[in-house]
PDB file of C-alpha atoms in Angstrom:
ATOM      1  CA  MET A   1      97.739  91.144  85.842  1.00 37.00           C
ATOM      2  CA  ASN A   2      97.596  87.560  85.892  1.00 40.00           C
ATOM      3  CA  HIS A   3      98.321  86.165  82.342  1.00 38.00           C
ATOM      4  CA  ASN A   4      97.637  82.434  83.079  1.00 44.00           C
ATOM      5  CA  HIS A   5      93.820  83.027  82.551  1.00 44.00           C
ATOM      6  CA  LYS A   6      92.553  82.142  79.069  1.00 47.00           C
ATOM      7  CA  PRO A   7      89.961  84.447  77.452  1.00 50.00           C
ATOM      8  CA  VAL A   8      86.661  83.435  78.579  1.00 51.00           C
ATOM      9  CA  PRO A   9      83.572  83.676  75.982  1.00 54.00           C
ATOM     10  CA  GLY A  10      81.329  86.705  77.284  1.00 59.00           C
ATOM     11  CA  LEU A  11      84.222  87.927  79.502  1.00 63.00           C
ATOM     12  CA  PRO A  12      86.484  90.632  78.580  1.00 65.00           C
ATOM     13  CA  ALA A  13      90.279  89.720  78.557  1.00 73.00           C
ATOM     14  CA  ARG A  14      91.698  89.929  81.903  1.00 74.00           C
ATOM     15  CA  ASP A  15      94.020  92.985  81.187  1.00 75.00           C
ATOM     16  CA  SER A  16      90.695  94.990  80.271  1.00 73.00           C
ATOM     17  CA  PHE A  17      88.339  93.454  82.929  1.00 80.00           C
ATOM     18  CA  VAL A  18      87.074  96.135  84.945  1.00 76.00           C
ATOM     19  CA  SER A  19      85.647  95.168  88.485  1.00 78.00           C
ATOM     20  CA  GLY A  20      82.083  96.248  89.396  1.00 88.00           C
ATOM     21  CA  TRP A  21      82.577  95.052  92.874  1.00 92.00           C
ATOM     22  CA  GLN A  22      84.777  97.677  93.951  1.00 90.00           C
ATOM     23  CA  ASP A  23      82.085 100.030  93.834  1.00 91.00           C
ATOM     24  CA  ARG A  24      79.928  98.137  96.146  1.00 94.00           C
ATOM     25  CA  LEU A  25      82.628  98.223  98.772  1.00 96.00           C
ATOM     26  CA  GLN A  26      81.798  99.968 102.193  1.00 96.00           C
ATOM     27  CA  LEU A  27      84.534 101.245 104.647  1.00 97.00           C
ATOM     28  CA  LEU A  28      83.777 101.333 108.255  1.00 96.00           C
ATOM     29  CA  ASP A  29      85.856 102.203 111.108  1.00 96.00           C
ATOM     30  CA  SER A  30      85.656  99.586 113.889  1.00 95.00           C
ATOM     31  CA  VAL A  31      83.356  96.555 114.026  1.00 95.00           C
ATOM     32  CA  VAL A  32      83.200  93.458 115.727  1.00 92.00           C
ATOM     33  CA  SER A  33      83.320  91.325 112.570  1.00 93.00           C
ATOM     34  CA  THR A  34      82.970  92.005 108.954  1.00 95.00           C
ATOM     35  CA  GLN A  35      81.518  88.690 108.477  1.00 95.00           C
ATOM     36  CA  GLU A  36      78.755  89.835 110.855  1.00 95.00           C
ATOM     37  CA  GLU A  37      78.117  93.340 109.020  1.00 96.00           C
ATOM     38  CA  VAL A  38      78.045  91.481 105.856  1.00 97.00           C
ATOM     39  CA  LYS A  39      75.618  88.870 106.832  1.00 96.00           C
ATOM     40  CA  LYS A  40      73.011  91.606 108.051  1.00 97.00           C
ATOM     41  CA  LEU A  41      73.787  93.223 104.201  1.00 97.00           C
ATOM     42  CA  ALA A  42      73.043  89.853 102.678  1.00 97.00           C
ATOM     43  CA  GLU A  43      70.073  89.189 104.638  1.00 97.00           C
ATOM     44  CA  ALA A  44      68.420  92.534 103.407  1.00 97.00           C
ATOM     45  CA  GLY A  45      69.092  91.586  99.825  1.00 96.00           C
ATOM     46  CA  ALA A  46      72.666  93.206  99.197  1.00 97.00           C
ATOM     47  CA  PRO A  47      73.657  92.242  95.518  1.00 96.00           C
ATOM     48  CA  GLU A  48      76.551  89.833  95.152  1.00 96.00           C
ATOM     49  CA  GLY A  49      79.886  91.652  95.237  1.00 96.00           C
ATOM     50  CA  THR A  50      78.654  93.778  98.035  1.00 97.00           C
ATOM     51  CA  ALA A  51      81.591  93.937 100.420  1.00 97.00           C
ATOM     52  CA  VAL A  52      82.368  95.672 103.820  1.00 97.00           C
ATOM     53  CA  ARG A  53      86.160  96.577 104.998  1.00 97.00           C
ATOM     54  CA  ALA A  54      86.792  97.511 108.417  1.00 96.00           C
ATOM     55  CA  GLU A  55      89.898  99.509 109.848  1.00 96.00           C
ATOM     56  CA  GLU A  56      89.618  97.024 112.996  1.00 93.00           C
ATOM     57  CA  GLN A  57      87.859  94.188 114.205  1.00 89.00           C
ATOM     58  CA  THR A  58      87.138  93.842 118.030  1.00 88.00           C
ATOM     59  CA  GLY A  59      85.868  90.184 117.525  1.00 76.00           C
ATOM     60  CA  GLY A  60      87.264  89.162 114.108  1.00 69.00           C
ATOM     61  CA  ARG A  61      87.513  85.420 114.011  1.00 65.00           C
ATOM     62  CA  GLY A  62      88.872  82.499 111.909  1.00 60.00           C
ATOM     63  CA  ARG A  63      87.966  78.746 111.107  1.00 57.00           C
ATOM     64  CA  MET A  64      87.031  76.661 113.934  1.00 50.00           C
ATOM     65  CA  GLY A  65      85.852  79.950 115.917  1.00 55.00           C
ATOM     66  CA  ARG A  66      89.499  80.910 116.288  1.00 61.00           C
ATOM     67  CA  LYS A  67      90.066  84.578 117.186  1.00 65.00           C
ATOM     68  CA  TRP A  68      91.293  86.716 114.376  1.00 64.00           C
ATOM     69  CA  HIS A  69      94.083  89.386 115.286  1.00 77.00           C
ATOM     70  CA  SER A  70      92.820  92.453 113.426  1.00 79.00           C
ATOM     71  CA  PRO A  71      94.519  95.770 114.731  1.00 84.00           C
ATOM     72  CA  LYS A  72      93.399  99.161 113.610  1.00 91.00           C
ATOM     73  CA  GLY A  73      94.812 100.440 110.240  1.00 93.00           C
ATOM     74  CA  LYS A  74      97.239  97.653 109.820  1.00 95.00           C
ATOM     75  CA  GLY A  75      95.595  95.152 107.375  1.00 96.00           C
ATOM     76  CA  ILE A  76      92.741  94.547 105.113  1.00 97.00           C
ATOM     77  CA  TRP A  77      89.827  93.057 107.215  1.00 96.00           C
ATOM     78  CA  MET A  78      87.056  92.374 104.591  1.00 97.00           C
ATOM     79  CA  SER A  79      83.980  90.168 103.662  1.00 98.00           C
ATOM     80  CA  ILE A  80      82.195  90.064 100.381  1.00 98.00           C
ATOM     81  CA  VAL A  81      78.640  88.579  99.464  1.00 98.00           C
ATOM     82  CA  LEU A  82      78.535  85.823  96.967  1.00 97.00           C
ATOM     83  CA  ARG A  83      75.407  84.553  95.503  1.00 96.00           C
ATOM     84  CA  PRO A  84      76.255  81.533  93.018  1.00 95.00           C
ATOM     85  CA  ASP A  85      73.665  78.929  91.881  1.00 92.00           C
ATOM     86  CA  LEU A  86      75.649  75.930  93.464  1.00 92.00           C
ATOM     87  CA  PRO A  87      74.950  72.556  95.100  1.00 91.00           C
ATOM     88  CA  LEU A  88      75.853  72.989  98.691  1.00 88.00           C
ATOM     89  CA  ALA A  89      78.486  70.276  98.486  1.00 88.00           C
ATOM     90  CA  LEU A  90      80.579  72.443  96.002  1.00 92.00           C
ATOM     91  CA  THR A  91      80.992  75.271  98.266  1.00 92.00           C
ATOM     92  CA  PRO A  92      84.347  74.415  99.515  1.00 92.00           C
ATOM     93  CA  GLN A  93      85.554  75.304  96.019  1.00 96.00           C
ATOM     94  CA  LEU A  94      84.713  78.990  96.676  1.00 96.00           C
ATOM     95  CA  THR A  95      87.335  78.969  99.812  1.00 95.00           C
ATOM     96  CA  LEU A  96      89.767  77.712  97.205  1.00 96.00           C
ATOM     97  CA  LEU A  97      88.938  80.448  94.725  1.00 97.00           C
ATOM     98  CA  ALA A  98      89.357  83.055  97.176  1.00 97.00           C
ATOM     99  CA  GLY A  99      92.551  81.631  98.113  1.00 97.00           C
ATOM    100  CA  VAL A 100      93.760  82.120  94.455  1.00 97.00           C
ATOM    101  CA  ALA A 101      92.541  85.524  93.882  1.00 96.00           C
ATOM    102  CA  VAL A 102      94.100  86.772  97.120  1.00 98.00           C
ATOM    103  CA  CYS A 103      97.375  85.041  96.516  1.00 97.00           C
ATOM    104  CA  THR A 104      97.385  86.728  92.905  1.00 96.00           C
ATOM    105  CA  ALA A 105      96.703  89.980  94.045  1.00 96.00           C
ATOM    106  CA  ILE A 106      99.289  89.885  96.843  1.00 98.00           C
ATOM    107  CA  ARG A 107     102.031  88.557  94.315  1.00 97.00           C
ATOM    108  CA  GLU A 108     101.206  91.399  91.758  1.00 95.00           C
ATOM    109  CA  VAL A 109     100.762  94.227  94.011  1.00 97.00           C
ATOM    110  CA  THR A 110     103.562  93.567  96.696  1.00 97.00           C
ATOM    111  CA  GLY A 111     105.961  90.892  95.081  1.00 97.00           C
ATOM    112  CA  VAL A 112     105.834  88.887  98.394  1.00 97.00           C
ATOM    113  CA  PRO A 113     105.899  85.250  97.273  1.00 97.00           C
ATOM    114  CA  ALA A 114     102.871  84.360  99.156  1.00 97.00           C
ATOM    115  CA  GLY A 115     101.505  80.590  98.696  1.00 97.00           C
ATOM    116  CA  ILE A 116      98.660  78.592  99.742  1.00 97.00           C
ATOM    117  CA  LYS A 117      98.247  75.966 102.426  1.00 94.00           C
ATOM    118  CA  TRP A 118      95.389  73.896 101.989  1.00 93.00           C
ATOM    119  CA  PRO A 119      92.322  75.001 102.315  1.00 89.00           C
ATOM    120  CA  ASN A 120      92.437  78.491 103.422  1.00 86.00           C
ATOM    121  CA  ASP A 121      95.476  79.920 104.411  1.00 93.00           C
ATOM    122  CA  LEU A 122      98.247  82.043 102.794  1.00 97.00           C
ATOM    123  CA  LEU A 123     101.770  81.677 103.824  1.00 97.00           C
ATOM    124  CA  ALA A 124     104.973  83.873 103.377  1.00 96.00           C
ATOM    125  CA  GLY A 125     108.365  82.760 104.941  1.00 93.00           C
ATOM    126  CA  GLY A 126     106.507  79.550 106.412  1.00 93.00           C
ATOM    127  CA  ARG A 127     104.143  82.020 108.402  1.00 94.00           C
ATOM    128  CA  LYS A 128     100.739  83.047 108.083  1.00 93.00           C
ATOM    129  CA  ILE A 129      99.939  86.123 106.105  1.00 96.00           C
ATOM    130  CA  CYS A 130      96.125  85.818 105.307  1.00 95.00           C
ATOM    131  CA  GLY A 131      93.296  83.737 106.451  1.00 93.00           C
ATOM    132  CA  ILE A 132      90.101  83.018 104.559  1.00 95.00           C
ATOM    133  CA  LEU A 133      86.725  82.228 106.145  1.00 93.00           C
ATOM    134  CA  LEU A 134      83.740  81.169 104.047  1.00 94.00           C
ATOM    135  CA  GLU A 135      80.401  80.787 105.651  1.00 94.00           C
ATOM    136  CA  SER A 136      77.425  79.618 103.938  1.00 94.00           C
ATOM    137  CA  SER A 137      73.663  80.363 104.528  1.00 95.00           C
ATOM    138  CA  LEU A 138      70.946  77.782 103.452  1.00 92.00           C
ATOM    139  CA  ARG A 139      67.474  78.335 102.283  1.00 89.00           C
ATOM    140  CA  GLU A 140      64.933  75.371 101.633  1.00 85.00           C
ATOM    141  CA  GLY A 141      68.006  73.007 101.750  1.00 80.00           C
ATOM    142  CA  GLY A 142      70.043  74.936  99.163  1.00 87.00           C
ATOM    143  CA  LEU A 143      72.538  77.770  99.217  1.00 92.00           C
ATOM    144  CA  HIS A 144      70.990  81.036  99.876  1.00 95.00           C
ATOM    145  CA  TYR A 145      74.428  82.910  99.805  1.00 96.00           C
ATOM    146  CA  ALA A 146      77.869  82.693 100.974  1.00 97.00           C
ATOM    147  CA  ILE A 147      80.199  84.968 102.629  1.00 97.00           C
ATOM    148  CA  ALA A 148      83.952  85.065 101.885  1.00 97.00           C
ATOM    149  CA  GLY A 149      85.798  86.786 104.811  1.00 96.00           C
ATOM    150  CA  ILE A 150      89.643  87.740 104.076  1.00 97.00           C
ATOM    151  CA  GLY A 151      92.069  88.820 106.565  1.00 95.00           C
ATOM    152  CA  ILE A 152      95.419  90.190 105.226  1.00 97.00           C
ATOM    153  CA  SER A 153      97.968  90.968 107.644  1.00 96.00           C
ATOM    154  CA  ALA A 154      99.612  94.099 105.657  1.00 97.00           C
ATOM    155  CA  ASN A 155     101.312  96.396 107.752  1.00 97.00           C
ATOM    156  CA  LEU A 156     101.758  94.897 110.990  1.00 94.00           C
ATOM    157  CA  THR A 157     105.240  94.926 112.693  1.00 93.00           C
ATOM    158  CA  GLU A 158     106.632  92.006 114.682  1.00 88.00           C
ATOM    159  CA  GLU A 159     105.636  94.114 117.898  1.00 87.00           C
ATOM    160  CA  ASP A 160     101.969  94.046 116.730  1.00 87.00           C
ATOM    161  CA  TYR A 161     101.462  90.184 117.170  1.00 83.00           C
ATOM    162  CA  PRO A 162     100.725  89.064 120.661  1.00 80.00           C
ATOM    163  CA  ASP A 163     102.754  86.536 122.297  1.00 79.00           C
ATOM    164  CA  TYR A 164     100.472  83.396 121.245  1.00 77.00           C
ATOM    165  CA  LEU A 165     100.945  84.386 117.510  1.00 76.00           C
ATOM    166  CA  GLN A 166     104.736  85.116 117.659  1.00 77.00           C
ATOM    167  CA  GLY A 167     106.525  82.969 115.000  1.00 77.00           C
ATOM    168  CA  VAL A 168     103.052  82.036 113.610  1.00 82.00           C
ATOM    169  CA  GLY A 169     101.944  85.202 111.979  1.00 88.00           C
ATOM    170  CA  THR A 170     103.974  87.457 109.734  1.00 94.00           C
ATOM    171  CA  SER A 171     102.753  90.587 107.396  1.00 96.00           C
ATOM    172  CA  LEU A 172     103.410  91.645 103.878  1.00 97.00           C
ATOM    173  CA  LEU A 173     105.255  94.439 105.578  1.00 97.00           C
ATOM    174  CA  ILE A 174     107.831  91.916 107.370  1.00 96.00           C
ATOM    175  CA  GLU A 175     108.151  89.775 104.242  1.00 96.00           C
ATOM    176  CA  GLY A 176     108.539  92.551 102.061  1.00 96.00           C
ATOM    177  CA  GLY A 177     111.632  93.881 103.627  1.00 95.00           C
ATOM    178  CA  GLY A 178     109.787  96.758 105.385  1.00 95.00           C
ATOM    179  CA  ILE A 179     108.093  98.424 102.685  1.00 95.00           C
ATOM    180  CA  PRO A 180     104.645  99.559 103.600  1.00 96.00           C
ATOM    181  CA  VAL A 181     101.708  98.329 101.468  1.00 97.00           C
ATOM    182  CA  ASP A 182      99.170 100.508  99.993  1.00 98.00           C
ATOM    183  CA  ARG A 183      95.894  99.024 101.443  1.00 97.00           C
ATOM    184  CA  GLU A 184      93.760 100.605  98.907  1.00 97.00           C
ATOM    185  CA  GLN A 185      95.415  99.237  95.845  1.00 97.00           C
ATOM    186  CA  LEU A 186      95.719  95.818  97.423  1.00 98.00           C
ATOM    187  CA  THR A 187      91.805  95.880  98.379  1.00 97.00           C
ATOM    188  CA  ARG A 188      90.893  97.022  94.646  1.00 95.00           C
ATOM    189  CA  ALA A 189      93.150  94.096  93.237  1.00 95.00           C
ATOM    190  CA  VAL A 190      91.637  91.321  95.636  1.00 97.00           C
ATOM    191  CA  LEU A 191      88.159  92.647  94.598  1.00 96.00           C
ATOM    192  CA  THR A 192      89.101  92.566  90.765  1.00 94.00           C
ATOM    193  CA  GLU A 193      90.878  89.211  90.874  1.00 95.00           C
ATOM    194  CA  LEU A 194      88.266  87.704  92.956  1.00 96.00           C
ATOM    195  CA  GLU A 195      85.358  89.005  90.694  1.00 96.00           C
ATOM    196  CA  TYR A 196      87.192  87.813  87.438  1.00 94.00           C
ATOM    197  CA  LEU A 197      87.911  84.170  88.798  1.00 95.00           C
ATOM    198  CA  TYR A 198      84.501  83.809  90.153  1.00 96.00           C
ATOM    199  CA  CYS A 199      83.109  84.641  86.712  1.00 93.00           C
ATOM    200  CA  LEU A 200      85.469  82.544  84.976  1.00 93.00           C
ATOM    201  CA  TYR A 201      84.635  79.644  87.485  1.00 95.00           C
ATOM    202  CA  LEU A 202      80.757  80.137  86.943  1.00 93.00           C
ATOM    203  CA  ASP A 203      81.506  79.845  83.267  1.00 91.00           C
ATOM    204  CA  GLN A 204      83.962  77.273  83.223  1.00 92.00           C
ATOM    205  CA  GLY A 205      83.505  75.265  86.235  1.00 94.00           C
ATOM    206  CA  PHE A 206      86.281  74.396  88.958  1.00 96.00           C
ATOM    207  CA  ARG A 207      89.108  73.267  86.504  1.00 94.00           C
ATOM    208  CA  PRO A 208      90.737  76.806  86.018  1.00 93.00           C
ATOM    209  CA  VAL A 209      90.550  77.297  89.729  1.00 95.00           C
ATOM    210  CA  LYS A 210      91.934  74.132  90.376  1.00 96.00           C
ATOM    211  CA  GLU A 211      95.095  74.505  88.234  1.00 94.00           C
ATOM    212  CA  LEU A 212      95.769  77.958  89.442  1.00 95.00           C
ATOM    213  CA  TRP A 213      95.492  76.499  93.174  1.00 96.00           C
ATOM    214  CA  GLU A 214      97.782  73.744  92.683  1.00 96.00           C
ATOM    215  CA  SER A 215     100.294  76.206  90.936  1.00 95.00           C
ATOM    216  CA  MET A 216     100.229  78.199  93.924  1.00 96.00           C
ATOM    217  CA  SER A 217     100.222  75.773  96.599  1.00 96.00           C
ATOM    218  CA  VAL A 218     102.908  75.088  99.282  1.00 95.00           C
ATOM    219  CA  THR A 219     101.026  72.056 100.821  1.00 94.00           C
ATOM    220  CA  LEU A 220     101.555  69.940  97.303  1.00 96.00           C
ATOM    221  CA  GLY A 221     104.588  67.445  97.416  1.00 95.00           C
ATOM    222  CA  ARG A 222     104.739  67.746 101.240  1.00 95.00           C
ATOM    223  CA  GLN A 223     104.046  65.141 103.827  1.00 96.00           C
ATOM    224  CA  ILE A 224     101.423  66.187 105.973  1.00 94.00           C
ATOM    225  CA  SER A 225      99.554  64.845 108.927  1.00 93.00           C
ATOM    226  CA  PHE A 226      95.789  65.486 109.141  1.00 88.00           C
ATOM    227  CA  THR A 227      93.081  65.284 111.796  1.00 84.00           C
ATOM    228  CA  THR A 228      89.697  64.451 111.133  1.00 77.00           C
ATOM    229  CA  PRO A 229      86.577  63.455 113.307  1.00 77.00           C
ATOM    230  CA  GLN A 230      87.775  59.790 112.319  1.00 78.00           C
ATOM    231  CA  GLY A 231      91.351  60.509 114.028  1.00 81.00           C
ATOM    232  CA  ARG A 232      94.911  61.164 112.899  1.00 85.00           C
ATOM    233  CA  SER A 233      96.658  60.051 109.710  1.00 85.00           C
ATOM    234  CA  GLU A 234      99.649  60.956 107.472  1.00 91.00           C
ATOM    235  CA  GLY A 235     100.064  60.921 103.928  1.00 94.00           C
ATOM    236  CA  LYS A 236     101.743  62.908 100.716  1.00 96.00           C
ATOM    237  CA  ALA A 237      99.646  65.640  99.299  1.00 97.00           C
ATOM    238  CA  VAL A 238      99.502  65.340  95.461  1.00 97.00           C
ATOM    239  CA  GLY A 239      96.770  67.419  94.240  1.00 96.00           C
ATOM    240  CA  LEU A 240      93.320  68.570  94.329  1.00 96.00           C
ATOM    241  CA  ASP A 241      90.222  66.401  93.197  1.00 94.00           C
ATOM    242  CA  GLU A 242      87.494  67.352  91.218  1.00 91.00           C
ATOM    243  CA  ASN A 243      85.575  68.622  94.179  1.00 91.00           C
ATOM    244  CA  GLY A 244      88.490  70.539  95.754  1.00 94.00           C
ATOM    245  CA  GLY A 245      89.290  67.964  98.162  1.00 94.00           C
ATOM    246  CA  LEU A 246      92.942  67.509  99.070  1.00 95.00           C
ATOM    247  CA  GLN A 247      94.409  64.102  97.696  1.00 95.00           C
ATOM    248  CA  LEU A 248      96.719  62.317  99.820  1.00 94.00           C
ATOM    249  CA  GLN A 249      98.794  59.171  98.980  1.00 95.00           C
ATOM    250  CA  ASP A 250      99.698  56.790 101.491  1.00 91.00           C
ATOM    251  CA  GLU A 251     102.838  54.601 101.661  1.00 92.00           C
ATOM    252  CA  ALA A 252     101.080  51.854  99.663  1.00 94.00           C
ATOM    253  CA  GLY A 253     100.183  54.372  96.686  1.00 94.00           C
ATOM    254  CA  ASN A 254      96.645  54.704  97.893  1.00 94.00           C
ATOM    255  CA  ILE A 255      95.133  58.006  97.110  1.00 95.00           C
ATOM    256  CA  THR A 256      92.203  59.192  99.410  1.00 91.00           C
ATOM    257  CA  SER A 257      90.855  62.633  99.514  1.00 91.00           C
ATOM    258  CA  ILE A 258      89.838  64.782 102.660  1.00 89.00           C
ATOM    259  CA  LEU A 259      87.468  67.789 102.169  1.00 85.00           C
ATOM    260  CA  SER A 260      87.855  69.235 105.481  1.00 81.00           C
ATOM    261  CA  GLY A 261      90.146  68.940 108.499  1.00 77.00           C
ATOM    262  CA  GLU A 262      93.219  70.353 110.153  1.00 79.00           C
ATOM    263  CA  ILE A 263      96.757  69.579 108.359  1.00 87.00           C
ATOM    264  CA  GLU A 264      99.831  70.027 109.538  1.00 89.00           C
ATOM    265  CA  MET A 265     103.107  70.011 107.091  1.00 87.00           C
ATOM    266  CA  ILE A 266     105.686  67.664 108.315  1.00 85.00           C
TER     267      ILE A 266
END
């Protein structure tokens, strides 16, 4: 397992950490969206770490309401309930945390050198291999719960991708040289990494997540263009700020942060 984690007071060493969240995983056959299934469970009071994985989603979605291609038996389509005591402004950190956990699990289980594109995509060979969608529910102005949706394209072949995803999406099977992925093993690894890193985050704050994210990023050091409601700009990605915003340096050396928006690596 990942040996970059420092021992945490009150937490067992990483190698001896046993995930309790694996026992809260429900396996379903076909759903419209695992996000919607987990939302129902969360509203009914399901404990933190409750997760649903489906064999297929008929209406899976990504950020900005985009459709997420989730064919039957080919991937890990999963959503998990989180109930952190966090200010709403810090919830983007949970997206970054989930990205680190999934990237770590993919690297360890499959050997595929996945990397993270800010804020929530995992790439391999320059193409998208996984997307992460974090949705928050508010109560009395604060965070009630969050749902982390994780879509990993595990065993898709090139033929499984519709025309609009040709050249954009890839899978662990393709990037791993045709070796099928054990989806059960990868699911367990994702839940273990996610729970451990989440406990670490609640104990030590964002810094350990930030350092791990920066070490796995394919965005940093690259010139990017980004689009926000204010328009389109360019800059060099140089790091994360303390809130999880992406720090960009312009030609004059000035550094600004963006907390949300669409980026494109140039």
